[in-house]
Short mmCIF file of C-alpha atoms in Angstrom, two decimals:
data_model
loop_
_atom_site.label_atom_id
_atom_site.label_comp_id
_atom_site.label_asym_id
_atom_site.label_seq_id
_atom_site.Cartn_x
_atom_site.Cartn_y
_atom_site.Cartn_z
CA MET A 1 23.17 18.06 -6.50
CA TYR A 2 19.91 19.24 -4.93
CA ASP A 3 19.34 18.55 -1.26
CA ARG A 4 16.57 16.03 -0.67
CA VAL A 5 14.12 16.38 2.21
CA PHE A 6 12.93 13.53 4.37
CA ASN A 7 9.49 13.07 2.83
CA PHE A 8 6.96 11.57 5.27
CA SER A 9 4.10 11.74 2.76
CA ALA A 10 1.46 9.00 2.79
CA GLY A 11 1.76 8.87 -1.00
CA PRO A 12 3.16 9.54 -3.48
CA ALA A 13 6.09 8.79 -1.28
CA MET A 14 9.85 8.36 -1.21
CA MET A 15 11.56 5.90 -3.52
CA PRO A 16 14.95 4.28 -2.83
CA GLU A 17 17.74 6.62 -3.88
CA PRO A 18 19.72 3.90 -5.72
CA VAL A 19 16.60 3.28 -7.81
CA LEU A 20 16.14 6.97 -8.60
CA GLU A 21 19.80 7.25 -9.57
CA GLU A 22 19.53 4.26 -11.91
CA ILE A 23 16.38 5.71 -13.49
CA ARG A 24 18.19 9.02 -13.92
CA ASP A 25 21.10 7.33 -15.67
CA GLU A 26 18.76 5.54 -18.08
CA MET A 27 16.47 8.51 -18.69
CA MET A 28 17.78 9.60 -22.09
CA ASN A 29 18.84 6.23 -23.46
CA TYR A 30 17.49 3.01 -21.94
CA ARG A 31 20.10 0.27 -22.42
CA GLY A 32 21.14 1.36 -25.88
CA SER A 33 17.60 1.74 -27.23
CA GLY A 34 18.20 5.41 -27.98
CA MET A 35 15.06 6.46 -26.15
CA CYS A 36 13.54 6.92 -22.72
CA VAL A 37 11.10 4.29 -21.46
CA MET A 38 8.45 7.04 -21.44
CA GLU A 39 8.81 7.28 -25.24
CA MET A 40 8.92 3.57 -25.91
CA SER A 41 6.24 1.50 -27.64
CA HIS A 42 4.55 -0.84 -25.20
CA ARG A 43 4.49 -3.38 -28.04
CA SER A 44 8.26 -3.33 -28.47
CA ALA A 45 10.45 -6.27 -27.54
CA VAL A 46 12.51 -4.12 -25.19
CA PHE A 47 9.46 -3.06 -23.17
CA GLN A 48 8.10 -6.61 -23.11
CA THR A 49 11.34 -7.61 -21.43
CA ILE A 50 10.81 -4.85 -18.84
CA VAL A 51 7.31 -6.18 -18.05
CA ASP A 52 8.39 -9.81 -17.96
CA GLU A 53 11.30 -9.07 -15.62
CA ALA A 54 9.11 -6.96 -13.34
CA GLU A 55 6.56 -9.75 -12.97
CA GLN A 56 9.19 -12.43 -12.41
CA ASP A 57 11.05 -10.36 -9.81
CA LEU A 58 7.78 -9.74 -7.95
CA ARG A 59 7.00 -13.46 -8.07
CA ASP A 60 10.45 -14.19 -6.66
CA LEU A 61 10.10 -11.59 -3.89
CA MET A 62 6.68 -12.79 -2.69
CA GLY A 63 6.91 -16.46 -3.62
CA ILE A 64 3.75 -16.11 -5.72
CA PRO A 65 2.34 -19.53 -6.64
CA ASP A 66 1.91 -20.47 -10.29
CA ASN A 67 -1.90 -20.47 -10.04
CA TYR A 68 -1.94 -16.71 -9.32
CA ARG A 69 -1.82 -14.05 -12.01
CA VAL A 70 0.04 -10.77 -11.62
CA LEU A 71 -1.77 -7.84 -13.25
CA PHE A 72 -0.63 -4.25 -13.75
CA ILE A 73 -3.82 -2.17 -13.98
CA GLN A 74 -4.32 1.57 -14.36
CA GLY A 75 -6.71 3.44 -12.08
CA GLY A 76 -5.10 2.88 -8.71
CA ALA A 77 -6.56 1.15 -5.67
CA THR A 78 -9.79 3.16 -5.67
CA LEU A 79 -10.91 1.58 -8.95
CA GLN A 80 -10.51 -1.82 -7.29
CA PHE A 81 -13.21 -0.87 -4.78
CA SER A 82 -15.60 -1.30 -7.72
CA MET A 83 -13.83 -3.92 -9.83
CA ILE A 84 -13.62 -6.42 -6.98
CA PRO A 85 -17.38 -6.71 -6.33
CA MET A 86 -18.12 -6.46 -10.06
CA ASN A 87 -15.89 -9.46 -10.74
CA LEU A 88 -16.06 -11.53 -7.57
CA MET A 89 -19.69 -11.23 -6.45
CA LYS A 90 -21.10 -14.40 -8.04
CA ASN A 91 -23.82 -14.78 -5.40
CA GLY A 92 -24.24 -11.03 -4.94
CA ARG A 93 -23.06 -10.73 -1.36
CA ALA A 94 -19.74 -10.30 0.43
CA VAL A 95 -18.38 -9.72 3.93
CA TYR A 96 -16.36 -6.60 4.71
CA ILE A 97 -14.45 -5.61 7.86
CA GLU A 98 -14.55 -1.87 8.60
CA THR A 99 -11.27 -0.73 10.12
CA GLY A 100 -10.81 2.80 8.77
CA ALA A 101 -11.33 5.29 5.97
CA TRP A 102 -10.27 3.05 3.10
CA SER A 103 -12.26 -0.04 4.04
CA LYS A 104 -15.20 2.31 4.61
CA LYS A 105 -14.85 3.66 1.06
CA ALA A 106 -14.58 0.12 -0.31
CA ILE A 107 -17.80 -0.81 1.51
CA ALA A 108 -19.65 2.15 -0.02
CA GLU A 109 -18.61 1.14 -3.54
CA ALA A 110 -19.40 -2.55 -3.04
CA LYS A 111 -22.92 -1.67 -1.88
CA LYS A 112 -23.57 -0.32 -5.38
CA VAL A 113 -22.95 -3.80 -6.78
CA GLY A 114 -24.46 -6.20 -4.25
CA GLU A 115 -25.19 -6.95 -0.61
CA VAL A 116 -22.45 -6.00 1.84
CA ILE A 117 -22.33 -7.56 5.29
CA VAL A 118 -20.14 -5.59 7.69
CA ALA A 119 -19.20 -8.44 9.99
CA ALA A 120 -17.00 -6.37 12.31
CA SER A 121 -16.19 -2.70 12.75
CA ALA A 122 -13.78 -0.53 14.72
CA LYS A 123 -15.90 2.57 14.28
CA ASP A 124 -16.86 2.51 17.98
CA LYS A 125 -13.32 3.56 18.94
CA ASN A 126 -12.68 5.82 15.95
CA TYR A 127 -10.73 3.11 14.12
CA THR A 128 -7.90 2.84 16.63
CA TYR A 129 -7.83 -0.96 16.72
CA ILE A 130 -8.60 -4.11 14.70
CA PRO A 131 -11.69 -5.98 15.94
CA ASP A 132 -11.54 -9.65 16.90
CA CYS A 133 -12.17 -11.60 13.70
CA SER A 134 -11.51 -15.12 14.94
CA ASP A 135 -15.17 -16.16 14.79
CA LEU A 136 -16.98 -14.00 12.27
CA ASP A 137 -20.58 -14.57 11.28
CA ILE A 138 -20.05 -15.34 7.59
CA PRO A 139 -22.97 -16.53 5.45
CA ALA A 140 -22.24 -19.75 3.58
CA ASP A 141 -22.92 -18.08 0.23
CA ALA A 142 -20.69 -15.05 0.81
CA ASP A 143 -18.40 -14.65 -2.18
CA TYR A 144 -15.43 -13.25 -0.29
CA VAL A 145 -14.20 -11.53 2.88
CA TYR A 146 -12.58 -8.13 2.34
CA ILE A 147 -10.05 -6.30 4.51
CA CYS A 148 -7.82 -3.26 4.23
CA GLU A 149 -4.75 -4.80 5.81
CA ASN A 150 -3.11 -1.48 6.65
CA GLU A 151 -5.23 1.65 7.00
CA THR A 152 -3.13 4.55 5.72
CA ILE A 153 -5.15 7.32 7.36
CA HIS A 154 -5.85 5.80 10.77
CA GLY A 155 -2.54 3.94 11.07
CA VAL A 156 -3.88 0.54 12.10
CA THR A 157 -2.66 -2.78 10.74
CA TRP A 158 -3.83 -6.37 11.06
CA PRO A 159 -1.52 -8.36 13.39
CA SER A 160 -3.02 -11.58 12.00
CA LEU A 161 -5.49 -12.39 9.25
CA PRO A 162 -9.19 -12.97 9.95
CA ASN A 163 -10.69 -16.44 10.11
CA THR A 164 -12.65 -16.49 6.86
CA LYS A 165 -13.98 -20.00 7.50
CA GLY A 166 -12.92 -21.18 4.08
CA HIS A 167 -14.10 -18.14 2.16
CA THR A 168 -11.87 -16.21 -0.24
CA LEU A 169 -9.88 -13.42 1.41
CA VAL A 170 -9.35 -10.17 -0.52
CA SER A 171 -6.86 -7.67 0.88
CA ASP A 172 -6.01 -4.08 0.08
CA GLN A 173 -2.29 -3.95 0.89
CA SER A 174 -1.64 -0.55 -0.68
CA SER A 175 0.26 1.04 2.20
CA MET A 176 2.08 -2.09 3.38
CA PHE A 177 2.83 -3.86 0.09
CA LEU A 178 6.29 -5.50 0.08
CA SER A 179 7.02 -4.22 3.58
CA LYS A 180 7.28 -7.75 5.00
CA PRO A 181 7.01 -11.39 3.90
CA CYS A 182 3.57 -12.44 2.71
CA SER A 183 2.03 -15.88 2.25
CA VAL A 184 0.14 -15.25 -0.98
CA SER A 185 -1.74 -18.55 -0.83
CA ASP A 186 -3.60 -17.28 2.27
CA TYR A 187 -5.44 -14.87 -0.03
CA GLY A 188 -7.66 -15.10 -3.06
CA MET A 189 -6.56 -11.64 -4.12
CA ILE A 190 -4.06 -9.00 -2.99
CA TYR A 191 -3.92 -5.58 -4.55
CA ALA A 192 -1.93 -2.43 -3.95
CA GLY A 193 -1.72 1.08 -5.34
CA VAL A 194 1.98 1.40 -6.03
CA GLN A 195 2.53 5.07 -5.09
CA LYS A 196 3.16 4.41 -1.41
CA ASN A 197 5.76 1.69 -1.21
CA VAL A 198 6.78 0.76 -4.74
CA GLY A 199 6.72 3.43 -7.43
CA PRO A 200 5.06 6.45 -9.05
CA ALA A 201 1.31 7.02 -8.90
CA GLY A 202 -1.17 5.77 -11.48
CA MET A 203 -1.18 1.99 -11.24
CA VAL A 204 -2.26 -0.92 -9.09
CA VAL A 205 -0.63 -4.34 -8.82
CA ALA A 206 -3.25 -7.08 -8.51
CA ILE A 207 -2.32 -10.62 -7.57
CA ILE A 208 -5.34 -12.83 -8.15
CA ARG A 209 -5.94 -16.57 -7.99
CA GLU A 210 -6.81 -17.93 -11.41
CA ASP A 211 -10.11 -19.53 -10.39
CA LEU A 212 -11.44 -16.08 -9.45
CA ILE A 213 -10.92 -14.74 -12.97
CA ARG A 214 -14.26 -15.08 -14.75
CA ASP A 215 -15.02 -15.19 -18.46
CA ASP A 216 -18.82 -14.99 -18.15
CA LEU A 217 -19.11 -11.25 -17.39
CA THR A 218 -20.32 -10.26 -20.85
CA ASN A 219 -22.29 -7.26 -19.60
CA LEU A 220 -19.38 -5.76 -17.66
CA PRO A 221 -17.31 -3.13 -19.52
CA VAL A 222 -14.32 -4.90 -20.99
CA TYR A 223 -11.67 -2.87 -19.16
CA LEU A 224 -13.30 -3.66 -15.80
CA GLN A 225 -12.91 -7.42 -16.24
CA TYR A 226 -9.87 -9.12 -14.71
CA SER A 227 -10.02 -11.62 -17.57
CA THR A 228 -9.22 -8.79 -19.98
CA HIS A 229 -5.98 -7.94 -18.21
CA ALA A 230 -5.02 -11.54 -17.50
CA GLY A 231 -5.65 -12.57 -21.09
CA SER A 232 -3.56 -9.77 -22.55
CA GLY A 233 -0.59 -9.83 -20.17
CA SER A 234 -1.70 -6.45 -18.75
CA MET A 235 -1.43 -4.98 -22.27
CA TYR A 236 -5.04 -4.80 -23.44
CA ASN A 237 -4.41 -1.10 -24.01
CA THR A 238 -1.34 1.03 -23.42
CA PRO A 239 -0.44 0.33 -19.79
CA ASN A 240 1.29 2.69 -17.39
CA CYS A 241 4.66 1.89 -18.91
CA TRP A 242 6.61 4.27 -16.70
CA ALA A 243 5.13 2.90 -13.46
CA ILE A 244 5.82 -0.70 -14.52
CA TYR A 245 9.42 0.21 -15.32
CA CYS A 246 9.96 2.05 -12.01
CA CYS A 247 8.28 -0.69 -9.96
CA GLY A 248 10.48 -3.26 -11.68
CA LYS A 249 13.52 -1.32 -10.52
CA VAL A 250 12.22 -1.36 -6.94
CA PHE A 251 11.58 -5.12 -7.11
CA LYS A 252 15.19 -5.68 -8.14
CA TYR A 253 16.40 -3.34 -5.41
CA LEU A 254 14.44 -5.26 -2.76
CA LYS A 255 15.92 -8.53 -4.00
CA SER A 256 19.41 -7.03 -3.84
CA ILE A 257 19.15 -6.05 -0.15
CA GLY A 258 17.95 -9.46 1.01
CA GLY A 259 14.27 -9.55 0.10
CA LEU A 260 11.21 -8.95 2.21
CA GLU A 261 12.69 -10.52 5.36
CA GLU A 262 15.42 -7.88 5.42
CA MET A 263 12.96 -5.13 4.52
CA HIS A 264 10.73 -6.17 7.42
CA ARG A 265 13.68 -6.11 9.80
CA ARG A 266 14.51 -2.57 8.74
CA ASN A 267 10.89 -1.47 9.01
CA LEU A 268 10.54 -2.87 12.53
CA ASP A 269 13.77 -1.16 13.53
CA LYS A 270 12.88 2.33 12.34
CA ALA A 271 9.23 2.22 13.46
CA GLN A 272 10.44 1.25 16.95
CA VAL A 273 12.48 4.46 17.07
CA PHE A 274 9.36 6.53 16.53
CA TYR A 275 7.03 4.55 18.78
CA ASP A 276 9.56 4.55 21.62
CA PHE A 277 9.62 8.34 21.36
CA LEU A 278 5.82 8.61 21.39
CA ASP A 279 5.55 6.30 24.40
CA GLN A 280 7.86 8.47 26.52
CA SER A 281 6.78 11.87 25.22
CA GLN A 282 4.76 14.20 27.42
CA LEU A 283 3.60 16.28 24.45
CA PHE A 284 3.02 13.86 21.59
CA THR A 285 0.64 10.89 21.77
CA GLY A 286 0.10 8.04 19.33
CA THR A 287 -3.54 7.52 18.39
CA VAL A 288 -3.53 3.72 17.82
CA GLU A 289 -3.72 0.92 20.39
CA LYS A 290 -0.27 -0.66 20.69
CA ASP A 291 -1.17 -4.12 19.38
CA PHE A 292 -2.43 -2.67 16.09
CA ARG A 293 0.16 -0.03 15.28
CA SER A 294 1.22 0.22 11.65
CA LEU A 295 4.89 0.03 10.73
CA MET A 296 4.15 2.26 7.74
CA ASN A 297 1.81 5.05 8.89
CA ILE A 298 2.16 6.59 12.34
CA PRO A 299 -0.56 9.08 13.35
CA PHE A 300 0.00 11.18 16.46
CA VAL A 301 -1.30 14.37 18.11
CA THR A 302 -0.35 17.06 20.59
CA GLY A 303 -3.92 17.49 21.79
CA SER A 304 -4.13 20.99 20.32
CA LYS A 305 -5.01 21.77 16.71
CA GLU A 306 -3.04 24.98 16.90
CA LEU A 307 0.04 23.24 18.22
CA ASP A 308 -0.33 20.46 15.63
CA ALA A 309 -0.25 23.13 12.92
CA GLU A 310 2.80 24.71 14.53
CA VAL A 311 4.58 21.34 14.45
CA VAL A 312 3.77 20.90 10.76
CA ALA A 313 5.16 24.34 9.92
CA ALA A 314 8.29 23.86 12.02
CA THR A 315 9.09 20.42 10.64
CA LYS A 316 8.58 21.55 7.05
CA ALA A 317 10.94 24.46 7.56
CA ALA A 318 13.52 22.06 8.98
CA GLY A 319 13.36 19.68 6.00
CA TYR A 320 10.85 17.11 7.24
CA ASP A 321 7.96 17.32 4.82
CA ASN A 322 4.32 16.15 4.71
CA LEU A 323 3.70 15.52 8.42
CA LYS A 324 0.20 16.96 8.40
CA GLY A 325 -2.46 14.38 9.24
CA HIS A 326 -5.11 13.50 6.67
CA LYS A 327 -7.75 16.19 6.31
CA SER A 328 -10.47 13.80 7.55
CA VAL A 329 -8.80 13.18 10.93
CA GLY A 330 -6.39 16.06 11.47
CA GLY A 331 -3.40 15.78 13.77
CA LEU A 332 -0.02 14.61 12.54
CA ARG A 333 1.17 11.57 10.62
CA ALA A 334 4.58 10.22 9.70
CA SER A 335 4.58 7.68 6.89
CA VAL A 336 7.77 5.66 7.06
CA TYR A 337 7.57 3.40 4.03
CA ASN A 338 10.31 1.09 2.79
CA ALA A 339 12.36 3.87 1.21
CA MET A 340 12.44 6.07 4.34
CA PRO A 341 15.87 5.52 5.89
CA LYS A 342 16.23 4.99 9.62
CA ALA A 343 18.34 8.16 9.68
CA GLY A 344 15.27 10.11 8.56
CA VAL A 345 13.18 8.77 11.44
CA GLU A 346 15.98 9.43 13.95
CA ALA A 347 16.43 12.99 12.67
CA LEU A 348 12.70 13.70 12.92
CA VAL A 349 12.54 12.28 16.44
CA ASP A 350 15.48 14.45 17.49
CA PHE A 351 13.71 17.49 16.08
CA LEU A 352 10.44 16.65 17.84
CA LYS A 353 12.28 16.16 21.13
CA LYS A 354 13.74 19.65 20.80
CA PHE A 355 10.33 21.03 19.88
CA GLU A 356 8.85 19.42 22.97
CA ALA A 357 11.58 20.83 25.19
CA GLN A 358 10.84 24.31 23.87
CA HIS A 359 7.10 23.94 24.40
CA GLY A 360 7.14 22.06 27.70
#
């Protein structure tokens, strides 16, 4: 058996080993079908069962109400930056909160569709915190309020949801999806690229309240309409069959360990190991204000670009991969998604402590 590294990539990222082993065992012959899921017709009864089970297990995990649809859409989260305003901007204006690179990208795309009101921004402190959103100035005719609930690059997360004053809340949960319990009814729409916390790259899960799905968008390309995907059970065209299958395995795995409550407990536990180290370190410093630290993405620096690069090289050689910070911000970043075991975080911390002792 090949040795596996502790992969701290921001995505594609680690998947639970029991899931990978089960996928391996079914690779050549899925449950007596005589074929791999990658070879299987998406119109077959056996694949329909895979899709149906995946949706039901996700509904069970999150407690998704009956008036929400679950959609499996190709294109990843970035496509949603455009699809959301195209589908949800009835009045042509929406409120966005700018908390990092991904909300900033979403704002840029939405501006191509309609009026974007940036009601709050953390740009003044280089996106190291979440601004106070308890009393936002939201126009009465705003179609929705948009947030990126966990910023993958800057490592900030929302400790509580904004006061939308009755307006629909749309949340990009890509890098925190299924990491903790979620009250779906607090949102009009939740979406997540699956390659960080759930499965292989190439798909987004969208959970959208039925009243937001419009059938009057006749001038919008058919594939860009949520009604197309909702009306066809996510099978308008050939979906990302492999991603749906793998995500379904992860949903079952999460149910088997005790659901999102247990996953959250584990995530709190392992993130605490890393943050405790950063708070006592004389060499390494976390870049996010404590109240807004992500449990999933932990950016940190030494204060020297050269030393940051040395850390990346040393950790990679030692079997801790993908610790280089995003190219737009530099520094270092450890992504500790659901599938990262606590042992991986503890091993990395031990290594960094030794590195610090040698460079003190």
